Coordinates of C-alpha atoms in Angstrom, one line a residue:
X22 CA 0.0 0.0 0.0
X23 CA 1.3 3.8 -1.0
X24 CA 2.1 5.8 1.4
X25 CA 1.1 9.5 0.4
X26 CA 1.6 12.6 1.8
X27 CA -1.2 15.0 0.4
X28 CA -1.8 18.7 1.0
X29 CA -6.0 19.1 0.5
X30 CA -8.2 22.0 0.1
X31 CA -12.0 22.1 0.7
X32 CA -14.0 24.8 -0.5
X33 CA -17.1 24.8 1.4
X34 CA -17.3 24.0 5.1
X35 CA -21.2 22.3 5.4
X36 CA -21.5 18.8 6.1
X37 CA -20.3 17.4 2.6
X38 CA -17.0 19.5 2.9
X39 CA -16.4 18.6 6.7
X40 CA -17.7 14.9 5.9
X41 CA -15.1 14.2 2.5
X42 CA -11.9 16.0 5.2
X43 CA -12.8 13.5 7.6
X44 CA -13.2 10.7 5.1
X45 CA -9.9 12.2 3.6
X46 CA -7.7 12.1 6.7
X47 CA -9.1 8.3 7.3
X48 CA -7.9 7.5 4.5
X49 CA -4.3 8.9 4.1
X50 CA -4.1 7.8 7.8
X51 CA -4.4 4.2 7.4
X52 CA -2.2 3.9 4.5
X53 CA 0.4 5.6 7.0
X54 CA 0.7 9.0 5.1
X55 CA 0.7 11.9 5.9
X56 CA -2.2 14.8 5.5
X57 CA -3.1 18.3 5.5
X58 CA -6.4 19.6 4.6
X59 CA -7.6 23.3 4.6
X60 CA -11.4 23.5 4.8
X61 CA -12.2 27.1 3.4
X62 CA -15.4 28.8 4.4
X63 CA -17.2 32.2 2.7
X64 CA -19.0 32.0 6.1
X65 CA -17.4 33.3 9.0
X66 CA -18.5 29.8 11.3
X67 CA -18.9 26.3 9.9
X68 CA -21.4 23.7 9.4
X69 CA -23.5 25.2 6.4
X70 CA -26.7 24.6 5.4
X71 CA -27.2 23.1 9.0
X72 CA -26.3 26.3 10.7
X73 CA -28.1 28.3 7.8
X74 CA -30.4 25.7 5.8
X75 CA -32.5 24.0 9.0
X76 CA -35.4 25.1 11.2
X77 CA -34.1 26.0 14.7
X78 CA -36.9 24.1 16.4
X79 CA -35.3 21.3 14.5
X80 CA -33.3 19.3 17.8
X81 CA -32.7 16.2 16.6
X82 CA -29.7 18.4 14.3
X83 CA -28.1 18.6 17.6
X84 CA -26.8 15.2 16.8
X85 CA -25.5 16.1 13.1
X86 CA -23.5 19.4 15.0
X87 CA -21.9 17.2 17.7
X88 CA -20.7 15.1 15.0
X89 CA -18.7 17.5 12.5
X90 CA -18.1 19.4 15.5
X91 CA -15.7 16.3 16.3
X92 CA -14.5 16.1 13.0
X93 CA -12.7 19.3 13.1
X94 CA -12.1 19.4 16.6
X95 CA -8.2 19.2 17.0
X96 CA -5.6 16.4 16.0
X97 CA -5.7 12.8 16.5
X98 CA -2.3 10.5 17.0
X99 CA -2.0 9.6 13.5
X100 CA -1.5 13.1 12.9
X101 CA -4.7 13.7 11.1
X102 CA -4.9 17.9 10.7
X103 CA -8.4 19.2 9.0
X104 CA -7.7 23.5 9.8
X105 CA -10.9 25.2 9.5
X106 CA -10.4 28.6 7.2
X107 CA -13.3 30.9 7.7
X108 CA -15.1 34.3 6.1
X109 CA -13.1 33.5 3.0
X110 CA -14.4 33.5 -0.1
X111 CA -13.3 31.5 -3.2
X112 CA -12.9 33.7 -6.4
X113 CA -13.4 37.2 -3.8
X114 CA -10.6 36.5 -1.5
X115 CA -8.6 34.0 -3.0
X116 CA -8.4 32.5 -6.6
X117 CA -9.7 28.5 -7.3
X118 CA -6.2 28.4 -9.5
X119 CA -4.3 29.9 -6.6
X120 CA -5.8 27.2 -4.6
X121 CA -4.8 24.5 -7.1
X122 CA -0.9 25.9 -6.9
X123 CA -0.8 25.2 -3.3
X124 CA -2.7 21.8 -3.0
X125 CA -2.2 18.6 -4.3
X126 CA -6.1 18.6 -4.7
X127 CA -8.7 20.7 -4.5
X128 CA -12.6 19.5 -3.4
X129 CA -15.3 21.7 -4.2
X130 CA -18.4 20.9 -1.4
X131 CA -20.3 24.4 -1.8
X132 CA -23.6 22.4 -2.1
X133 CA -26.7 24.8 -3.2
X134 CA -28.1 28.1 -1.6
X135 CA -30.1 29.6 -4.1
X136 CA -33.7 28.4 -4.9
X137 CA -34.4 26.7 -8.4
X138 CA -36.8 28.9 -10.5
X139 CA -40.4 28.4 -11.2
X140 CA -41.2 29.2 -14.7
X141 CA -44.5 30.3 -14.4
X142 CA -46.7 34.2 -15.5
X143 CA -46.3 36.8 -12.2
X144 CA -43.3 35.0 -10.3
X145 CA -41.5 38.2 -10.0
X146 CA -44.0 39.8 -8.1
X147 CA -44.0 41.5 -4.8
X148 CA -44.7 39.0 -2.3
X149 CA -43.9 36.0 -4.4
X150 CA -40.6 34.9 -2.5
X151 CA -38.0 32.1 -2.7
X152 CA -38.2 29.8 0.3
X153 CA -34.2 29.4 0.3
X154 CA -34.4 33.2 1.3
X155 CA -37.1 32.4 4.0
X156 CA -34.4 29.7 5.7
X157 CA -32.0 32.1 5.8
X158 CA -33.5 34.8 7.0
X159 CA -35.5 32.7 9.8
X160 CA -31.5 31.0 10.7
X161 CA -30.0 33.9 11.0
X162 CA -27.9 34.3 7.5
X163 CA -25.2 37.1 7.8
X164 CA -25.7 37.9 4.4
X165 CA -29.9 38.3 4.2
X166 CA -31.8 41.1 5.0
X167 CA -32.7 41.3 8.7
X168 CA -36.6 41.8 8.4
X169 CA -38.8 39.8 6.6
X170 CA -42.4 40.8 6.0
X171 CA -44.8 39.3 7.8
X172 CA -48.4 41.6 7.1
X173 CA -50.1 38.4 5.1
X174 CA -53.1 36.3 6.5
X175 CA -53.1 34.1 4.1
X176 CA -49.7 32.3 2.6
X177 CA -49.2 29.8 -0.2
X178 CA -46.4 27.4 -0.4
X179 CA -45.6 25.6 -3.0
X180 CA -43.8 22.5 -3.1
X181 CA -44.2 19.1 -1.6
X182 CA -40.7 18.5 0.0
X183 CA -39.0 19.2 3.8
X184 CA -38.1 22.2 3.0
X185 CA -41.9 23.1 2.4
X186 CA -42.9 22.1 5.6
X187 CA -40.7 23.4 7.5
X188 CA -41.2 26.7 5.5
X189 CA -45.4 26.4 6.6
X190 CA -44.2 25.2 10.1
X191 CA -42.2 28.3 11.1
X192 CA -44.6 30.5 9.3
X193 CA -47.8 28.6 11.0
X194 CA -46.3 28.0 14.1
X195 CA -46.7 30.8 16.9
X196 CA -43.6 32.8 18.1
X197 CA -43.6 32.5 21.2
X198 CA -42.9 28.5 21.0
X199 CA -39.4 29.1 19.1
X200 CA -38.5 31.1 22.6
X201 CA -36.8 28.1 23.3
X202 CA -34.7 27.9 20.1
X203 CA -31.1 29.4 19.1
X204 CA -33.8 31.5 16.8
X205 CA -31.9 35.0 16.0
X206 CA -33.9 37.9 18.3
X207 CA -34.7 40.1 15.6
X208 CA -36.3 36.3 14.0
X209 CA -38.4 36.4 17.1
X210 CA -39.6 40.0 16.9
X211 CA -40.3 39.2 12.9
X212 CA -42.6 36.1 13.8
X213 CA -44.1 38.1 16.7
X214 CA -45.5 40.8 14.5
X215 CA -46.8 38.2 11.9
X216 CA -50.3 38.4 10.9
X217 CA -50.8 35.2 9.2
X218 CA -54.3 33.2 10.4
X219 CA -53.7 30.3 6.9
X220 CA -50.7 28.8 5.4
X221 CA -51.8 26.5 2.5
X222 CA -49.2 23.9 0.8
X223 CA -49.6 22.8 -2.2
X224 CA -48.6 19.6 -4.1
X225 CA -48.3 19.4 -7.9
X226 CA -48.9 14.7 -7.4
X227 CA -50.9 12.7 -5.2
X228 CA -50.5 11.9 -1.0
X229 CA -48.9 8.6 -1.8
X230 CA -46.2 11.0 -3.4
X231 CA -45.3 13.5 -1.2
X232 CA -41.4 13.9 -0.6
X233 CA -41.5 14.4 3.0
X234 CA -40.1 12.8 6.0
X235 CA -42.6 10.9 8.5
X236 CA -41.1 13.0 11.3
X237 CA -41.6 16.4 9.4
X238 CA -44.9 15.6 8.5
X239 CA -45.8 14.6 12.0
X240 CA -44.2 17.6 13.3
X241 CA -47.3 19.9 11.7
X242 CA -49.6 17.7 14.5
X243 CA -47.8 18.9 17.6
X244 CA -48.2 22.5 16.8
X245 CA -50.1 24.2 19.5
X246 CA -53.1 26.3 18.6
X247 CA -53.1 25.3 14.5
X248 CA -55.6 22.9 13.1
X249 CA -54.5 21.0 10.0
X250 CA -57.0 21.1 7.7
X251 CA -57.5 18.3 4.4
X252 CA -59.6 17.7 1.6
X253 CA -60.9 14.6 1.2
X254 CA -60.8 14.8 -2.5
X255 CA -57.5 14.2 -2.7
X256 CA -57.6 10.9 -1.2
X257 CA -59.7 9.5 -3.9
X258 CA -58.4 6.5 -5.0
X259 CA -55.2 6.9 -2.6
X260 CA -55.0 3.5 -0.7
X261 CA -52.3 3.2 2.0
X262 CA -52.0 -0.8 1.7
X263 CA -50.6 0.1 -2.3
X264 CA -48.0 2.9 -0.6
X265 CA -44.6 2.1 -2.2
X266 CA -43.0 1.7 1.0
X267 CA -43.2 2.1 4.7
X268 CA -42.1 5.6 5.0
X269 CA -45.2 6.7 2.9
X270 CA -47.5 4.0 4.7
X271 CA -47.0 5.4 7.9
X272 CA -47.4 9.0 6.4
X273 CA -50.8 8.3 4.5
X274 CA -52.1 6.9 7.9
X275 CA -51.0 10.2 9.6
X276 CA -53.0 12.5 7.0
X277 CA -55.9 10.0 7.1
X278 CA -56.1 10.2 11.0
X279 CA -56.0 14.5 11.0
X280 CA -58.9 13.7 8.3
X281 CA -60.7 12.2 10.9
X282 CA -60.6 14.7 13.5
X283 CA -62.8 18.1 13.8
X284 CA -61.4 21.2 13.3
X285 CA -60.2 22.3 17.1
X286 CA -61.5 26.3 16.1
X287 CA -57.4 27.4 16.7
X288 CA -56.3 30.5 16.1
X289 CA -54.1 29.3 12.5
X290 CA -54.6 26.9 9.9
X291 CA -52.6 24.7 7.9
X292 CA -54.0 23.6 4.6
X293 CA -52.5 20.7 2.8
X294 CA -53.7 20.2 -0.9
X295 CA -52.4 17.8 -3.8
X296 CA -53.1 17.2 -7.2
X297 CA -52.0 21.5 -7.6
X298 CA -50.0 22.5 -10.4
X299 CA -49.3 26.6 -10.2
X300 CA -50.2 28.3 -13.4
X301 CA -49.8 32.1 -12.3
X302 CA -49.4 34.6 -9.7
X303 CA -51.8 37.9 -9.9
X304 CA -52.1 40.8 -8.7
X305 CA -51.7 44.3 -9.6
X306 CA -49.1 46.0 -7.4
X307 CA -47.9 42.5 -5.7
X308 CA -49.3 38.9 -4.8
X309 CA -53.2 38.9 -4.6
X310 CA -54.3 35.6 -5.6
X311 CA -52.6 32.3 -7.0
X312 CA -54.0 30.0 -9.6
X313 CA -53.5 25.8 -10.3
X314 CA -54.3 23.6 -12.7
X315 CA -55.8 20.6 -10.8
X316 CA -54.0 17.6 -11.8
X317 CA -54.3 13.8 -11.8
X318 CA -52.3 10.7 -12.6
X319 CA -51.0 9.6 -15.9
X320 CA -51.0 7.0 -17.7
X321 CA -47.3 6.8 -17.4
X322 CA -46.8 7.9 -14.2
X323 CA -46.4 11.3 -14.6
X324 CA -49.7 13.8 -13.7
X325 CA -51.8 15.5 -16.3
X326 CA -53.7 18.6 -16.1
X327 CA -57.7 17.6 -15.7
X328 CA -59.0 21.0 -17.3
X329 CA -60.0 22.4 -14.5
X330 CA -59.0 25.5 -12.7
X331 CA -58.7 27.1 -9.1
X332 CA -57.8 30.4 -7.3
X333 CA -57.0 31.1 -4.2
X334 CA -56.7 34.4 -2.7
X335 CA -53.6 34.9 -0.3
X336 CA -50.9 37.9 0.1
X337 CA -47.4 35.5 -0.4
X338 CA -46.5 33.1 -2.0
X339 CA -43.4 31.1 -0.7
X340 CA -41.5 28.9 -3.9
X341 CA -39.7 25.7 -2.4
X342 CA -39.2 23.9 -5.9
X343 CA -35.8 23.3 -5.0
X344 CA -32.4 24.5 -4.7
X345 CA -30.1 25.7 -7.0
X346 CA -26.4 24.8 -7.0
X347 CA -23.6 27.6 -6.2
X348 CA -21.1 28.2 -8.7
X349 CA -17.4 28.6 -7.6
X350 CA -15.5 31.5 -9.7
X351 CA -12.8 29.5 -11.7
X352 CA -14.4 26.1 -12.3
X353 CA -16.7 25.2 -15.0
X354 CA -20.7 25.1 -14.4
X355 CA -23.9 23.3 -16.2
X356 CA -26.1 26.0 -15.3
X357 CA -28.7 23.3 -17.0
X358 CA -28.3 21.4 -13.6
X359 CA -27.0 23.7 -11.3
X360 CA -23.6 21.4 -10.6
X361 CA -20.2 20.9 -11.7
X362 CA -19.5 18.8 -14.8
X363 CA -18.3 15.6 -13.3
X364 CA -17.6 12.0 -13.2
X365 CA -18.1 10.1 -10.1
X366 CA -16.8 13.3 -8.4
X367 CA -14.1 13.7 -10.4
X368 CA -14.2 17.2 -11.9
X369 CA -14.4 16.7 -16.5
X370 CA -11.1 17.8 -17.6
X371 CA -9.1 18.7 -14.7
X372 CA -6.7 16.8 -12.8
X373 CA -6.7 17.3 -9.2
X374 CA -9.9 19.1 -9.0
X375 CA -13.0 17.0 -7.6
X376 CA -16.6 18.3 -6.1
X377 CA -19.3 16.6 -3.6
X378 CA -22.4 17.1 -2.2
X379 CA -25.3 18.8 -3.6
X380 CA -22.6 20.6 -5.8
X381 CA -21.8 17.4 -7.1
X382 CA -24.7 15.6 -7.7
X383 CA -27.6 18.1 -7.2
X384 CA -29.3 19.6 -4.7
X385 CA -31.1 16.0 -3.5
X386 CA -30.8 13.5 -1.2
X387 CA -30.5 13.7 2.8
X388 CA -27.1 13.3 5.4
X389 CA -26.8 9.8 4.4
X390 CA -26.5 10.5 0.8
X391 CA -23.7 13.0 1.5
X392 CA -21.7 10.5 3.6
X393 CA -21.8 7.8 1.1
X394 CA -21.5 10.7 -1.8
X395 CA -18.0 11.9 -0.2
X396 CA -16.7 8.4 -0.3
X397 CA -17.0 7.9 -3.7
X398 CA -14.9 11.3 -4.5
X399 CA -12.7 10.0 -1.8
X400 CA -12.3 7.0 -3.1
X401 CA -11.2 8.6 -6.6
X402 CA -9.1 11.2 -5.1
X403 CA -7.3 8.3 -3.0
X404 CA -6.7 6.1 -6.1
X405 CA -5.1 9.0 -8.5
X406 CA -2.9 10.4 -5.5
X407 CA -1.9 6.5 -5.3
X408 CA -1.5 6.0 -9.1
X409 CA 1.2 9.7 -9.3
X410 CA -1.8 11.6 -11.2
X411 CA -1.8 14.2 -8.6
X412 CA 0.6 17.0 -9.5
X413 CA 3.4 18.1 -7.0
X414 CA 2.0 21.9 -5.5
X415 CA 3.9 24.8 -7.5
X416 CA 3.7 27.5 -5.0
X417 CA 4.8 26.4 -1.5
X418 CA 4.5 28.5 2.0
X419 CA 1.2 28.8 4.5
X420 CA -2.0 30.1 2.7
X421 CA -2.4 32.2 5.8
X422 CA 0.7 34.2 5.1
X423 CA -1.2 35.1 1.4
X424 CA -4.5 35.9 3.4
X425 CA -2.8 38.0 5.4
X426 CA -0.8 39.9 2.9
X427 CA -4.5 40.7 1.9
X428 CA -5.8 42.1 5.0
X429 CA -8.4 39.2 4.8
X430 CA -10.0 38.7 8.5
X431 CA -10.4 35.4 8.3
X432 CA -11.4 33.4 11.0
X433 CA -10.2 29.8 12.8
X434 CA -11.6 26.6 14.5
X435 CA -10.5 28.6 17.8
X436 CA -12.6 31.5 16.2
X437 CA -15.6 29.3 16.0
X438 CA -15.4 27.8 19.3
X439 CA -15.0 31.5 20.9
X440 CA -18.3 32.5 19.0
X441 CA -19.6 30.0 19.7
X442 CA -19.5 30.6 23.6
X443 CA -20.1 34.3 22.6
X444 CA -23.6 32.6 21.6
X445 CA -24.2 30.7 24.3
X446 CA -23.5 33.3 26.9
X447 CA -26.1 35.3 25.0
X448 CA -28.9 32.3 25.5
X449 CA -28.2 32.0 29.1
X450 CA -28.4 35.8 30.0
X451 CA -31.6 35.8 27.5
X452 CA -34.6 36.5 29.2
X453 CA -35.9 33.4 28.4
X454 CA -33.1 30.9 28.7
X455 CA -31.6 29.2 25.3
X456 CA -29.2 27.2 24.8
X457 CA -27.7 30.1 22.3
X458 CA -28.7 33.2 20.6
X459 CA -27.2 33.4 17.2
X460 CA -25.2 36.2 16.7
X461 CA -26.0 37.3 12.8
X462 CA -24.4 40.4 11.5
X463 CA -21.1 39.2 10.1
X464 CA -18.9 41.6 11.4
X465 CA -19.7 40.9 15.1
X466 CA -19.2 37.4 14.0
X467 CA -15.9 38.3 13.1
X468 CA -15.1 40.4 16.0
X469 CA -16.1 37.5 18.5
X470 CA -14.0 35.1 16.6
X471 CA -10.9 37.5 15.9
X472 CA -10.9 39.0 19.2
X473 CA -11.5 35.6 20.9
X474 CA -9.4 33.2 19.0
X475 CA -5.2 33.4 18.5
X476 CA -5.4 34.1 14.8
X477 CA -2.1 32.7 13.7

């Protein structure tokens, strides 16, 4: 077996960056080599889209945290070394080639931030907004506005994934129930103010398709003072015993059983429709009304329209079609796709450059899909540094050195772990005690991490 010795960049510092380091360092580790690996970051703390990308009433991501927080969490005895490089961004800060001169490899995980477009007449009005921009505003997102308006009663969302639930749960759900949460406090004065009374989802197929998870679905139930309300015409013809598999057995028997019970008169609804495909937006200065094309099952499994036609009137509409891959300045793009051009991770036509993650392969699939994703790159990365395919770096020295020649403030694991007390201080001095309070504006995350970390 080869022994290598590899010097590494990541760019992109979410769980498939900090998942293909870990897998990287394993790797070199047991073939007794030796290993550097710089995980960069345009974000000045790690962790990604599940710092930025998931509900803060969300615990159970806890779990996920603990876990890359003990990936990059120091040195190990076989000498393992992943540095965290944050609030530095790739084609702003530093070039991808400059990257490439100073690493053996080079791993683009940037994964997808932006939402994918719906093509349809009136999008671009006011009040028609991207749910990617929702998340990040609700978790806090350095780089979002700080307000978000809240003055409609009644709210469409459209899509049939996680990411429209949780989207209808925060915007359904009352605020003073995310008191509790790391939720940002100028979050908590948004959802305070918020006038909605209806948040209706809408789903372009049938209940026995629905891309949920059973536990985000059953999550809607436990919210206090919302009824969920369904339509019973939608179930026509939907038999539970047929469900493809489990996950959607046990998640038709949860919408059959809310079907079964009487509205509870609470303050908020939550409407779920399906068989809804979104034909236009209207209004005349900004969102009044929203209009589907009711849809039904094809022949080939695909749905048809039926010919029919309904409005609804609400004041927002929230898109959550999707995500939408983010390009890295320097390396080629199908902007078809949204991803890098790539084989098996392996980026087309250029030695020693390789992606993951949603960047990769598409912004689909959950945690498990990014672990086993990452270890085919890996695995490919592993086998050309093995094989002498990997060229020898051409400019040597600490990237730091060239950061600092820049005046770039970026920040360090120490940095993260001294914000990230910062934020936990702030929680226990709250009024109402959390476990954090997430600092947002980037330049106090900075400061916190700058002034409390040794910045080499």
């Amino acid at each position: 077996m080869t022994s290598l010795s590899l010097r590494v960049a990541i760019v992109g510092a979410g769980p498939a960056g900090i998942y293909a380091g870990n897998l990287l360092a394993g790797a070199v580790a047991d073939r007794g080599g030796d290993i550097g690996i710089d995980l960069f970051e345009s974000l000045p703390a790690p962790y990604g889209l599940i710092r930025y990308g998931v509900a803060p009433d969300h615990p159970r991501i806890k779990g996920i945290v603990n876990s890359l927080h003990e990936m990059l969490n120091g040195d190990d005895e076989a000498g393992r070394i992943i540095r965290f490089i944050g609030n530095v961004e790739v084609g702003r800060d530093i070039a991808l080639d400059e990257l490439r001169e100073r690493y053996h490899a080079v791993i683009l995980a940037t994964g997808a931030l932006r939402d994918a477009a719906l093509d349809v007449p009136g999008v671009e009005l006011p009040g028609s907004y991207g749910a990617a921009d929702f998340v990040a505003w609700y978790d806090g997102h350095p780089d979002v506005p700080r307000t978000w308006p809240l003055e409609a009663q009644s709210v469409a969302v459209i899509g049939n994934g996680n990411v429209a639930l949780d989207v209808a749960r925060v915007l359904a759900k009352h605020a003073e129930d995310f008191r509790s949460t790391e939720v940002p406090d100028n979050v908590l004065a948004g959802l305070e103010s918020s006038a909605v009374t209806d948040v209706h989802v809408f789903g372009r197929r049938g209940p026995a398709d629905i891309k949920f998870t059973p536990i985000e679905l059953r999550e809607l139930g436990e919210l206090r003072d919302v009824d969920i309300v369904l339509h019973d015409e939608d179930f026509d013809g939907v038999d539970p015993a047929a469900a493809p598999n489990n996950q959607v057995k046990i998640m038709l028997r949860t919408l059959n059983k809310w079907r079964e019970q009487p509205a509870g008169g609470a303050s908020r609804r939550l409407h779920l429709h399906f068989w809804h495909s979104p034909v236009e937006l209207s209004g005349s200065d900004r969102v009044e009304s929203l209009r589907f094309a009711r849809t039904a099952p094809g022949p080939d499994g695909t749905v048809v329209p039926t010919g029919e036609e309904r409005e609804y009137e609400v004041q927002a509409v929230y898109r959550a079609v999707g995500y939408y891959g983010t390009r890295v300045s320097g390396a080629d793009f199908d902007t078809r796709r949204g991803v890098v051009p790539n084989d098996e991770g392996r980026v087309a036509g250029e030695s020693g450059l390789y992606a993951t993650g949603w960047i990769k392969r598409g912004p689909v699939g959950l945690i498990g899909h990014t672990k086993s994703d990452a270890l085919e790159t890996i695995g490919h990365l592993v086998a050309d540094a093995e094989s002498g395919a990997l060229s020898e770096p051409s400019v040597h020295g600490d990237v730091l050195e060239l950061l600092e020649e820049r005046e770039t403030e970026y920040t360090t694991w120490d940095g993260w772990l001294a914000l990230d007390a910062h934020e936990r201080a702030l929680g226990e001095g709250h009024e109402h005690t959390r476990e954090r309070v997430k600092v947002v504006p980037r330049d106090e995350q900075v400061a916190a991490s700058r002034s409390g970390a040794l910045v080499p």
